[in-house]
Coordinates of N, CA and C in Angstrom, one line a residue:
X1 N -10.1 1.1 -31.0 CA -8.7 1.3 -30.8 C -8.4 2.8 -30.5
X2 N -8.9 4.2 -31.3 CA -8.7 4.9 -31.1 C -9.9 5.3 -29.6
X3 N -10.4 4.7 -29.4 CA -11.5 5.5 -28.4 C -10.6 5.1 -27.1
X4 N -10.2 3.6 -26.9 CA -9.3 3.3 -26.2 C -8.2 4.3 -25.6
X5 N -7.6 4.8 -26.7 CA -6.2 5.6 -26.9 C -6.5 6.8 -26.5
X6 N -7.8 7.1 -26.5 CA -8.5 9.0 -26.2 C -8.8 8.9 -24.6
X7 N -8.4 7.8 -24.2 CA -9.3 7.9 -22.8 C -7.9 7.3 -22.1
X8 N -7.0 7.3 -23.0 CA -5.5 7.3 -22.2 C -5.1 8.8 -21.6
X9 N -5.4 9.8 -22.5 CA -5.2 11.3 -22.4 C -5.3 11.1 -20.5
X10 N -6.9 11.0 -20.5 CA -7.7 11.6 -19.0 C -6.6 10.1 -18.1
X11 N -6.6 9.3 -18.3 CA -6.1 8.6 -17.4 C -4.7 8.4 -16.8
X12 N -3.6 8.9 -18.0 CA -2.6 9.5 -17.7 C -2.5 10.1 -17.2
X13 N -3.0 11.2 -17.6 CA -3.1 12.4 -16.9 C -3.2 12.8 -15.6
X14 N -3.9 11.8 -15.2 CA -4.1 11.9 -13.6 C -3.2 11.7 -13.0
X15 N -2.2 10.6 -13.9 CA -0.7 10.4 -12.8 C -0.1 11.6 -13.1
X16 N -0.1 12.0 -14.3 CA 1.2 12.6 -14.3 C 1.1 14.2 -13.8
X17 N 0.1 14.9 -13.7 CA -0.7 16.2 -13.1 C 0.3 16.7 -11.7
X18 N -0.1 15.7 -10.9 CA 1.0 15.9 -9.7 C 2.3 16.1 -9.8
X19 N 3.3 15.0 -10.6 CA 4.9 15.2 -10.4 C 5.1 16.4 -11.3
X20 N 4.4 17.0 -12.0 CA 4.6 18.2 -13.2 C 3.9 19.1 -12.5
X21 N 3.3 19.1 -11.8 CA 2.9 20.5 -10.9 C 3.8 21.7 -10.2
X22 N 4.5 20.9 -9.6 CA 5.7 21.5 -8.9 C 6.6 22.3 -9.7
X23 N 7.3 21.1 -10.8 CA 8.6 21.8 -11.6 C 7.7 23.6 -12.5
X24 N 7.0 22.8 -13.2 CA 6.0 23.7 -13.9 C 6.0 25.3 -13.1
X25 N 5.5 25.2 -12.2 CA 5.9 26.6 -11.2 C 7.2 27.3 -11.0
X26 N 8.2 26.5 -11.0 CA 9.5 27.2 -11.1 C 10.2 27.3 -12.4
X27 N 9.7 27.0 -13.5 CA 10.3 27.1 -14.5 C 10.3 27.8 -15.4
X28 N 11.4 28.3 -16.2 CA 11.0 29.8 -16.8 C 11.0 29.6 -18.4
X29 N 10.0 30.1 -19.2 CA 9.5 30.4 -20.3 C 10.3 29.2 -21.6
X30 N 11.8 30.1 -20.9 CA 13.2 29.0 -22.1 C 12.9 27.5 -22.0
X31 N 13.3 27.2 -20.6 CA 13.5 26.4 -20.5 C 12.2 25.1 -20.9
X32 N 10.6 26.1 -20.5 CA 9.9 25.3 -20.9 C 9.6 25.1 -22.8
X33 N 9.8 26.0 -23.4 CA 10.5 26.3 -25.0 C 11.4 25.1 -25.1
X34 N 12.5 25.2 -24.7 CA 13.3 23.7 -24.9 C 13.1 22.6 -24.7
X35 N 12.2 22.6 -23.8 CA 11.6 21.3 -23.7 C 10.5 20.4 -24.8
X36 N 9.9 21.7 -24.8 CA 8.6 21.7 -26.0 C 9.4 21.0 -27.6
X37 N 10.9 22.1 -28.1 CA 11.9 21.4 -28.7 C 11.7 20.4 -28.6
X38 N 12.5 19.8 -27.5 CA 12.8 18.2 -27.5 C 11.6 17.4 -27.8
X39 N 10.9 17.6 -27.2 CA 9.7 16.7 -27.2 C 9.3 16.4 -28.7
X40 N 9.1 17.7 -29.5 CA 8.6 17.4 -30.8 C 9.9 16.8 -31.9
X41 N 11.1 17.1 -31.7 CA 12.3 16.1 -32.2 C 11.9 14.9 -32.1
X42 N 11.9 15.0 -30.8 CA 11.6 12.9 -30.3 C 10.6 12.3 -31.1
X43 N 9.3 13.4 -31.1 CA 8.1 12.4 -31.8 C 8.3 12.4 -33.7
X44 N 8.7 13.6 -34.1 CA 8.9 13.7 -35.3 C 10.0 12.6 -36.0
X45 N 11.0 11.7 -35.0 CA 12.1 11.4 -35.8 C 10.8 9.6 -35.6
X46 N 9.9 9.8 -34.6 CA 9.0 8.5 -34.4 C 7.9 8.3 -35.4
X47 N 7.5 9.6 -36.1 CA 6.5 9.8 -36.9 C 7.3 9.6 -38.3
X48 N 8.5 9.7 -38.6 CA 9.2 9.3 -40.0 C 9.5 7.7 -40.0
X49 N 10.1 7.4 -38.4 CA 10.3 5.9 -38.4 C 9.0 5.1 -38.9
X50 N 7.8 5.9 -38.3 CA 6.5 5.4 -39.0 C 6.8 5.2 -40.2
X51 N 6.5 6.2 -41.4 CA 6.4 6.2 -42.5 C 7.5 5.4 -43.1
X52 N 9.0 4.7 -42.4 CA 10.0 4.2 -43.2 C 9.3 2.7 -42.8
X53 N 8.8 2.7 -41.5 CA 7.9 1.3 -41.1 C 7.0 0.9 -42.3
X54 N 6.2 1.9 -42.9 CA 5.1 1.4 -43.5 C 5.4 1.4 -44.9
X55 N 6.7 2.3 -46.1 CA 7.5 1.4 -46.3 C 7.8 0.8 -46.9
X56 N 8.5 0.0 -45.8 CA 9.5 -0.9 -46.1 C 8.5 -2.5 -45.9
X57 N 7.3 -2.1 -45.5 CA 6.6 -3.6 -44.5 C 7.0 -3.9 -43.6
X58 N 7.6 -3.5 -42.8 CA 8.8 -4.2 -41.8 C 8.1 -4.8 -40.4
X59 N 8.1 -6.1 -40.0 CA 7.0 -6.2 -38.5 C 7.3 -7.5 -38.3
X60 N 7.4 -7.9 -37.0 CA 8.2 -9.3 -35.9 C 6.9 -9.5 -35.6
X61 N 7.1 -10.6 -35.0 CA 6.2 -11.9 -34.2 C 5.7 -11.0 -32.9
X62 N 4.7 -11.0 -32.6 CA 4.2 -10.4 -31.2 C 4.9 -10.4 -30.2
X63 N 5.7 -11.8 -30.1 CA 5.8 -12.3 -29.0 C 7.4 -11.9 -28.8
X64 N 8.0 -11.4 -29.9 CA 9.6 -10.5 -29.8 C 9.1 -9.5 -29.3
X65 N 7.9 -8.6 -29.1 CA 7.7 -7.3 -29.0 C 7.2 -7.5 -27.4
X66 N 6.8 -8.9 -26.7 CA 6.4 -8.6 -25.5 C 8.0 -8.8 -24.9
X67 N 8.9 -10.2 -25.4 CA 10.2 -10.5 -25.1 C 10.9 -8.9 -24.7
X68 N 11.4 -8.1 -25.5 CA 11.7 -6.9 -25.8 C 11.1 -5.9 -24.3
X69 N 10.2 -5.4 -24.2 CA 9.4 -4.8 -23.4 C 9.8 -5.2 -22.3
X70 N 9.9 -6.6 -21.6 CA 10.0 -7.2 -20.7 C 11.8 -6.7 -20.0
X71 N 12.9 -6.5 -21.3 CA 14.0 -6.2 -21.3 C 13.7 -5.1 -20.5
X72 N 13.4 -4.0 -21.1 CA 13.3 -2.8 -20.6 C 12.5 -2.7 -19.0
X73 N 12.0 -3.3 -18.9 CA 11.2 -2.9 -17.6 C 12.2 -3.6 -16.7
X74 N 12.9 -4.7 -17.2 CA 13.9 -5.7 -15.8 C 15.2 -4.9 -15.6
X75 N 15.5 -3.6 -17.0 CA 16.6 -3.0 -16.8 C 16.6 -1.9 -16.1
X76 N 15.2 -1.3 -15.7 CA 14.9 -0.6 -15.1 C 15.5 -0.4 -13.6
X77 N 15.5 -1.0 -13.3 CA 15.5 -1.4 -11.7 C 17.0 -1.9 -11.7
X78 N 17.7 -2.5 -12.5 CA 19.2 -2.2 -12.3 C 20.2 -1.4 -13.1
X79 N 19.2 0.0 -13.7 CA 20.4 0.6 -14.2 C 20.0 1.9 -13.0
X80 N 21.2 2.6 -12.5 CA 21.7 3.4 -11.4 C 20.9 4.6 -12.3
X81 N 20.3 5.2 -11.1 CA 19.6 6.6 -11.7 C 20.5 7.9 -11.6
X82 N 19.7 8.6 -12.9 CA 20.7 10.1 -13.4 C 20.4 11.3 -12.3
X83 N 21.0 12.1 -12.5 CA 20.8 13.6 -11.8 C 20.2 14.5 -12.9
X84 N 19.7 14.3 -14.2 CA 18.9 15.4 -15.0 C 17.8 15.5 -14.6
X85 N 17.2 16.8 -15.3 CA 15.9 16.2 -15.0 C 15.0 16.5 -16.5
X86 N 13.9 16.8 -16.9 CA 13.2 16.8 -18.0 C 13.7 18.0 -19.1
X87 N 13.7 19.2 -18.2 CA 14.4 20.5 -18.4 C 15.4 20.6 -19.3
X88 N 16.1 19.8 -18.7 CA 17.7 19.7 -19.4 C 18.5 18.5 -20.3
X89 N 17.1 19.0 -20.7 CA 17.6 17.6 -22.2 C 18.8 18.4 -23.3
X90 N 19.2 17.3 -23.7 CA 20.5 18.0 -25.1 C 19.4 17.3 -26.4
X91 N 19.7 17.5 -27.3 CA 19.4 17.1 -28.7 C 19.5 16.3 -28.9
X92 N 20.9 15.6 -28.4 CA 21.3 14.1 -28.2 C 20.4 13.2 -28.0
X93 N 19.7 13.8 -26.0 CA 18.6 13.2 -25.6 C 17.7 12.7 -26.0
X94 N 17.2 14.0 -27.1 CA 16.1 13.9 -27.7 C 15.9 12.8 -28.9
X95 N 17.2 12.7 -29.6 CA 17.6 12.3 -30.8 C 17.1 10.3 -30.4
X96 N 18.1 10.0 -28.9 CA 17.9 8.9 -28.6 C 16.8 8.3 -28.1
X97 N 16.2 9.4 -27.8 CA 14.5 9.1 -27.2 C 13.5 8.5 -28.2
X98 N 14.3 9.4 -29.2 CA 12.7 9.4 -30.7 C 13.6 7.8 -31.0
X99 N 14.5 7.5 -31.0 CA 14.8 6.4 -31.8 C 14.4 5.2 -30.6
X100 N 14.6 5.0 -29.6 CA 14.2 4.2 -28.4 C 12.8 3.9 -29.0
X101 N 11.6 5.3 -29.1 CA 10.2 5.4 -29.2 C 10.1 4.8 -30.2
X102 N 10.2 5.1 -31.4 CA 10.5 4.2 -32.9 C 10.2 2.7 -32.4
X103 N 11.1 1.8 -31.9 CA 10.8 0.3 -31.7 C 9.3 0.1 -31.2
X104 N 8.8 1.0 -30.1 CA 7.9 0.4 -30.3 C 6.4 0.6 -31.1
X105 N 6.8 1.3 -32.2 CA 5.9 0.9 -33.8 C 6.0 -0.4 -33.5
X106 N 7.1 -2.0 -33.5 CA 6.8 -3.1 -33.5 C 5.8 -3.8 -32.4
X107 N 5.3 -4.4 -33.1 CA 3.9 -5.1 -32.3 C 4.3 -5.9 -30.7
X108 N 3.8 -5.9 -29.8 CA 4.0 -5.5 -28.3 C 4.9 -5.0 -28.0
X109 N 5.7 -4.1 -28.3 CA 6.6 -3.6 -27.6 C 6.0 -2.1 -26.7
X110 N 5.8 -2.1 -25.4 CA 5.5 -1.1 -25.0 C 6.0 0.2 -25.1
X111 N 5.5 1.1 -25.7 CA 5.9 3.1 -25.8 C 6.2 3.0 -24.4
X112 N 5.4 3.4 -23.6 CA 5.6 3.2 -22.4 C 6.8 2.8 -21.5
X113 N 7.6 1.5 -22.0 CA 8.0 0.7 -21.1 C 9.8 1.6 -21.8
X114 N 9.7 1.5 -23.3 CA 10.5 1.7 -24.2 C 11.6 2.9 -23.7
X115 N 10.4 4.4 -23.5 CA 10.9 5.4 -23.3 C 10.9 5.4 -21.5
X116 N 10.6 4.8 -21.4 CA 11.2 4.8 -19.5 C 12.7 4.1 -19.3
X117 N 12.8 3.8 -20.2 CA 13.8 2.7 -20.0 C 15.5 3.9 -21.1
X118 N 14.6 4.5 -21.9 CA 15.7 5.4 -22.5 C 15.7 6.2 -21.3
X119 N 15.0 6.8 -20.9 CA 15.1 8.0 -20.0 C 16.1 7.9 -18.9
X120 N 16.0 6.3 -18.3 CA 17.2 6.2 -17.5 C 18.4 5.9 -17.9
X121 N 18.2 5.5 -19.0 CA 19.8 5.3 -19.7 C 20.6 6.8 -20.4
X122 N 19.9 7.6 -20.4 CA 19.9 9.0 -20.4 C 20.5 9.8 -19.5
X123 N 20.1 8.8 -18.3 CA 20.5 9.7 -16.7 C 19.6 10.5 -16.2
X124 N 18.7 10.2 -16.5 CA 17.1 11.0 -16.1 C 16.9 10.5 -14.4
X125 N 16.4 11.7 -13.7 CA 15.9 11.2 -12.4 C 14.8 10.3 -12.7
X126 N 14.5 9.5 -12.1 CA 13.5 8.8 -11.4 C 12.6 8.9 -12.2
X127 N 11.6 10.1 -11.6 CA 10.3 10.7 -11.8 C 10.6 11.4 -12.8
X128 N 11.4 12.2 -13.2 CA 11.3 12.9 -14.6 C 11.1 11.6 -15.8
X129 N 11.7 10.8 -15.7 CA 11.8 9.1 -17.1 C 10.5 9.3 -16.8
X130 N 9.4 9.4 -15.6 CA 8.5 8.9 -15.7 C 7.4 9.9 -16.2
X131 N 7.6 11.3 -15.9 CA 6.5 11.7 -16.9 C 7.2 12.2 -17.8
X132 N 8.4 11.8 -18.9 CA 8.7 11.6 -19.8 C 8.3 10.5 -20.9
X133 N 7.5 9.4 -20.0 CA 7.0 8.1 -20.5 C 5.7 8.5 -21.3
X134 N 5.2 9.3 -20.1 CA 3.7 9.6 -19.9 C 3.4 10.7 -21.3
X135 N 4.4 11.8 -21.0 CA 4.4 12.6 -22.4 C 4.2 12.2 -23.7
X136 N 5.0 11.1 -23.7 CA 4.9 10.4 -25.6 C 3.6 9.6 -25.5
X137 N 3.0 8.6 -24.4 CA 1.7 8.2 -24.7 C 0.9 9.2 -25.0
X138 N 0.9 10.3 -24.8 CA -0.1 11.1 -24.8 C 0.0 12.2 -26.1
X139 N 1.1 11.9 -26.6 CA 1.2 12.1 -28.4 C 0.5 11.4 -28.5
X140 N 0.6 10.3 -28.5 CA -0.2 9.1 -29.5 C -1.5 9.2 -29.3
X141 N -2.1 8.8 -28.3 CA -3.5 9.4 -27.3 C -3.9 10.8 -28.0
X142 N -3.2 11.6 -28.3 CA -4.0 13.0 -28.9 C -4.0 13.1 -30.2
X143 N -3.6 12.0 -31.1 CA -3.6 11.8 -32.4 C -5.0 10.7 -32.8
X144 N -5.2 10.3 -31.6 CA -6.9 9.3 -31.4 C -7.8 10.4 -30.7
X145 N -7.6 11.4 -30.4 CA -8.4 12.1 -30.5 C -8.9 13.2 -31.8
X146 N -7.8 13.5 -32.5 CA -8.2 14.1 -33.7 C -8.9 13.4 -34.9
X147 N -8.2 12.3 -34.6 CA -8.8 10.8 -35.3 C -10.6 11.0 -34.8
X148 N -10.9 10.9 -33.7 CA -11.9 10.6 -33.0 C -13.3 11.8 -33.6
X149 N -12.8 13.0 -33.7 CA -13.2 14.6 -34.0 C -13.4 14.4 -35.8
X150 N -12.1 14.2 -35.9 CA -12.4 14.2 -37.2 C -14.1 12.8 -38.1
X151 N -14.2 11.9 -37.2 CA -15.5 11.2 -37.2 C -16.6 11.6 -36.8
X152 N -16.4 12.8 -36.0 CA -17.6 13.3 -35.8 C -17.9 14.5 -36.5
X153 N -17.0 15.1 -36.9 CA -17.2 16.2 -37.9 C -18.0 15.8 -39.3
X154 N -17.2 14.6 -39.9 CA -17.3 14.1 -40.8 C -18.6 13.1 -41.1
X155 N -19.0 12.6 -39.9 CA -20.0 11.8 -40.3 C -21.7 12.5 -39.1
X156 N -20.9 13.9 -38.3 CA -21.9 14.1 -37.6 C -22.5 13.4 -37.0
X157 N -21.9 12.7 -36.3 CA -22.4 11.6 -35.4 C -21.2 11.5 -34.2
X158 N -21.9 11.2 -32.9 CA -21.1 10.3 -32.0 C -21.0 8.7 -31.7
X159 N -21.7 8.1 -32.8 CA -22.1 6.8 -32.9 C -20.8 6.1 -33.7
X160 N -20.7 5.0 -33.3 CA -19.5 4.3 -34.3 C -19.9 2.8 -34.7
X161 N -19.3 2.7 -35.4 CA -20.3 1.3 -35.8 C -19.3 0.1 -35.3
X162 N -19.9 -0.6 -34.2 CA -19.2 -1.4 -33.5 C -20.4 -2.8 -32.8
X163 N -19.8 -4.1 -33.3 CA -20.8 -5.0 -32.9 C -20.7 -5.0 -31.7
X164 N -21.3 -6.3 -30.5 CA -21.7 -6.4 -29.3 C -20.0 -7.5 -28.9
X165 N -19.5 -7.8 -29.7 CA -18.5 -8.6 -29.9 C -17.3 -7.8 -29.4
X166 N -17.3 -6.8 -30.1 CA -16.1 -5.7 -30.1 C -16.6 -5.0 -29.1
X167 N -17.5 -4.8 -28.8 CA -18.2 -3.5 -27.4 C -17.7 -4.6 -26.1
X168 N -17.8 -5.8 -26.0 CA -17.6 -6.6 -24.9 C -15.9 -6.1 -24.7
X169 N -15.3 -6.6 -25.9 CA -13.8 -7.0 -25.7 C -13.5 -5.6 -25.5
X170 N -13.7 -4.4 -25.8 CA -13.3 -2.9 -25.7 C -13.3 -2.5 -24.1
X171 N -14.2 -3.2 -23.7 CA -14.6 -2.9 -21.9 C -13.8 -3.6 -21.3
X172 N -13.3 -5.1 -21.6 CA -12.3 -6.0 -20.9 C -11.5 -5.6 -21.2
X173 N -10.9 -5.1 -22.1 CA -9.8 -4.3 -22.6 C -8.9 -3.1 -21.8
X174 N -10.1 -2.4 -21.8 CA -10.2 -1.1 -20.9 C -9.8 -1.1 -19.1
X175 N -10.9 -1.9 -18.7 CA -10.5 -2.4 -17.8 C -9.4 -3.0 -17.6
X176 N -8.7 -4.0 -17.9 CA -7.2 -5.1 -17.8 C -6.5 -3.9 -18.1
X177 N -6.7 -2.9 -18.8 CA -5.4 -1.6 -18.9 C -5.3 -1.0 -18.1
X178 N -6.5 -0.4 -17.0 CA -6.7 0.5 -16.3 C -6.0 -0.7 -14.8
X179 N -6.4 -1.9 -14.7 CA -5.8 -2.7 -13.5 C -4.3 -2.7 -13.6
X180 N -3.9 -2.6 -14.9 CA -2.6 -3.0 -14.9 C -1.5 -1.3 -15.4
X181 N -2.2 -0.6 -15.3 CA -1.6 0.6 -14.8 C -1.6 1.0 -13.2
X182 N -2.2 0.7 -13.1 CA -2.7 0.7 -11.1 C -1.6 0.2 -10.8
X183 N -1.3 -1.1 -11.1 CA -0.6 -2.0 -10.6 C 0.7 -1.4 -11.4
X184 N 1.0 -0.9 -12.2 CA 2.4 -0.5 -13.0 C 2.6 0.9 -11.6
X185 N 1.6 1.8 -11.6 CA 2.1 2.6 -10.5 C 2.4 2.4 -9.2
X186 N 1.9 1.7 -8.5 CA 2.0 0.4 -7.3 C 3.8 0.2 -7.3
X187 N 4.1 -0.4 -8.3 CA 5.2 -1.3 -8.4 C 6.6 0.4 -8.5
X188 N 6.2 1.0 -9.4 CA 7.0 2.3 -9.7 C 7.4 3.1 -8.4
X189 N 6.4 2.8 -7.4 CA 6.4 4.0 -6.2 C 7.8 3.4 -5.8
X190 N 7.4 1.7 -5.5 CA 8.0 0.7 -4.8 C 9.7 0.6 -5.3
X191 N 9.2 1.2 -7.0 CA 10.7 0.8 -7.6 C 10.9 -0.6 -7.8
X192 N 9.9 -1.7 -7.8 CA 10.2 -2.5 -8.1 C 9.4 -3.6 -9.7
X193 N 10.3 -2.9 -10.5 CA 9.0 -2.4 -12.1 C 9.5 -4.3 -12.5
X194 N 10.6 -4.5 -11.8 CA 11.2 -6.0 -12.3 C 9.8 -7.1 -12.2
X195 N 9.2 -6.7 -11.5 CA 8.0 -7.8 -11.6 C 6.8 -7.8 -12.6
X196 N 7.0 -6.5 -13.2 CA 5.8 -5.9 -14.1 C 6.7 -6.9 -15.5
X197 N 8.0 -6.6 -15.6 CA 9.4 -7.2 -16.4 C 8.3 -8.8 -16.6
X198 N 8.8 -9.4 -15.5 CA 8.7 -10.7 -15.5 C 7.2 -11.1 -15.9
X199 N 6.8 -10.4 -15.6 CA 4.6 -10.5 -15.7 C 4.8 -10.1 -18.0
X200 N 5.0 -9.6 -18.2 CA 5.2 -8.8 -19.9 C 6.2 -10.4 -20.5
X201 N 7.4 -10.9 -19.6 CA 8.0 -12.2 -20.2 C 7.1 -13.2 -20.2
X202 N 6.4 -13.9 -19.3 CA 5.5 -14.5 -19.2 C 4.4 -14.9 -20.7
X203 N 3.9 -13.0 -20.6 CA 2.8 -12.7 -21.7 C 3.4 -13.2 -22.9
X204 N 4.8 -12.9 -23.2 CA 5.6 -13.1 -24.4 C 5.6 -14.5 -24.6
X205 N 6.0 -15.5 -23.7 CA 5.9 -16.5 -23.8 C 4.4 -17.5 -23.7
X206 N 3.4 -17.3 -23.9 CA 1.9 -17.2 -23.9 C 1.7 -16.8 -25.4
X207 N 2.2 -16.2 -25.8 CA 2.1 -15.7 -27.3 C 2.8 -16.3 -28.3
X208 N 4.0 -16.7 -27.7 CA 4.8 -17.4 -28.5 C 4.3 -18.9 -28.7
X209 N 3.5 -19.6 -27.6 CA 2.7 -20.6 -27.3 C 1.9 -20.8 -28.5
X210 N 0.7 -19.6 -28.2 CA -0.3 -19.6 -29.2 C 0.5 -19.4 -30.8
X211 N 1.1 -18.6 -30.9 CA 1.5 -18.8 -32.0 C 1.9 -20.0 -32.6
X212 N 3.3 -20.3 -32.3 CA 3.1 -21.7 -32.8 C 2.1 -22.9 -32.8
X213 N 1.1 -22.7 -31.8 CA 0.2 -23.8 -31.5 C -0.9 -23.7 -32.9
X214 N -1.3 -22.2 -33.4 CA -1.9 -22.0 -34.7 C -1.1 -22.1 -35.9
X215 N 0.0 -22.4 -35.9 CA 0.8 -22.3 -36.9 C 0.8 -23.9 -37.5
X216 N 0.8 -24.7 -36.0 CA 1.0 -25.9 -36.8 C -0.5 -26.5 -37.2
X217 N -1.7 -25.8 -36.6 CA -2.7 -26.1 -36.7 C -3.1 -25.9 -38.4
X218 N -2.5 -24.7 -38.6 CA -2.5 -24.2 -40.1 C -1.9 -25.2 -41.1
X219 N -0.8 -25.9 -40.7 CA 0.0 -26.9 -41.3 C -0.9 -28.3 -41.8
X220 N -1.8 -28.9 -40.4 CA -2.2 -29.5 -40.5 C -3.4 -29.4 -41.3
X221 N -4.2 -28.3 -41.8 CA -5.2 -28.1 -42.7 C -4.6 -28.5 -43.8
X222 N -3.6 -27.5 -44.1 CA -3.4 -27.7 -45.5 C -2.4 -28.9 -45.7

């Protein structure tokens, strides 16, 4: 999971390198300070939601957290885009971001999908929501890297103890993330994220399937 999450760093990155190239050059010192602000507001009020997460026990059915996700990406595409841009966030912004981020601690609910979907309800351009998205994966992504460091420090080794079971599913894994980011930026260029929406409802309802299908299967044992 964490090795997965470390190899989000390099792969995000590659989208997001370009649309942050540009601003990056014109921007002066404050404003990138304020930003740095907001950003660590957002994740810090996500990192307590954690800790009230774990708690309290608090956690839904998978298949509310793909339902959910699915919201966000179909609202995407019909909520009217802002004139801000990353720069010019208020506290406010920041405040509503970390709480948007928070949900998805719940099981499928996409970070990703969550904070793209605040960012335009925010009034964020376009492409700022989107490497705004990309920013908070890559909190998380750099917290599986210290995770990652910290196992090699500690056990001096780059070896992890992983059967042929988990090595197979980590590669299909990997893969199906890497296709369906391709395919998330494909759709993004196009502006048409409603299908990525409809593809995550689908998944929800597939989950909700299995679920109940093992639930009653459980029934019938006992």
């Amino acid at each position: 999971n964490h090795f997965a999450h470390a190899l989000g760093v390099v792969t995000q990155g590659f989208f997001l390198t370009p649309f942050l190239r540009g601003p990056l050059k014109i921007v002066s010192n404050k404003e990138f300070l304020t930003l740095f602000i907001h950003l660590f507001l957002m994740n810090i009020i996500t990192v307590l939601s954690y800790f009230l997460k774990t708690f309290l026990a608090f956690s839904t059915p998978l298949f509310w957290g793909f339902f959910l996700t699915a919201f966000f990406l179909l609202s995407i595409d019909k909520t009217k885009e802002g004139e801000k841009n990353i720069f010019s966030l208020s506290w406010k912004d920041a405040f509503f971001l970390g709480i948007v981020q928070s949900i998805a601690l719940l099981p499928g609910v996409s970070r990703f999908g969550a904070v793209l979907f605040a960012g335009f309800y925010r009034g964020l351009f376009y492409y700022d929501s989107f490497i705004l998205a990309i920013m908070s994966n890559i909190f998380i992504a750099g917290e599986s890297l210290l995770y990652l460091f910290y196992h090699i420090i500690t056990y001096k080794s780059l070896l992890f103890s992983i059967g042929e079971e988990e090595a197979l599913l980590l590669i299909v894994s990997l893969c199906f993330s890497m296709g369906i980011l391709l395919f998330f930026y494909f759709l993004f260029r196009k502006k048409l994220l409603s299908f990525l929406g409809l593809y995550v409802f689908f998944v929800g309802i597939l989950a909700f399937y299995l679920l109940s299908y093992n639930l009653n299967f459980i029934r019938l044992m006992i």
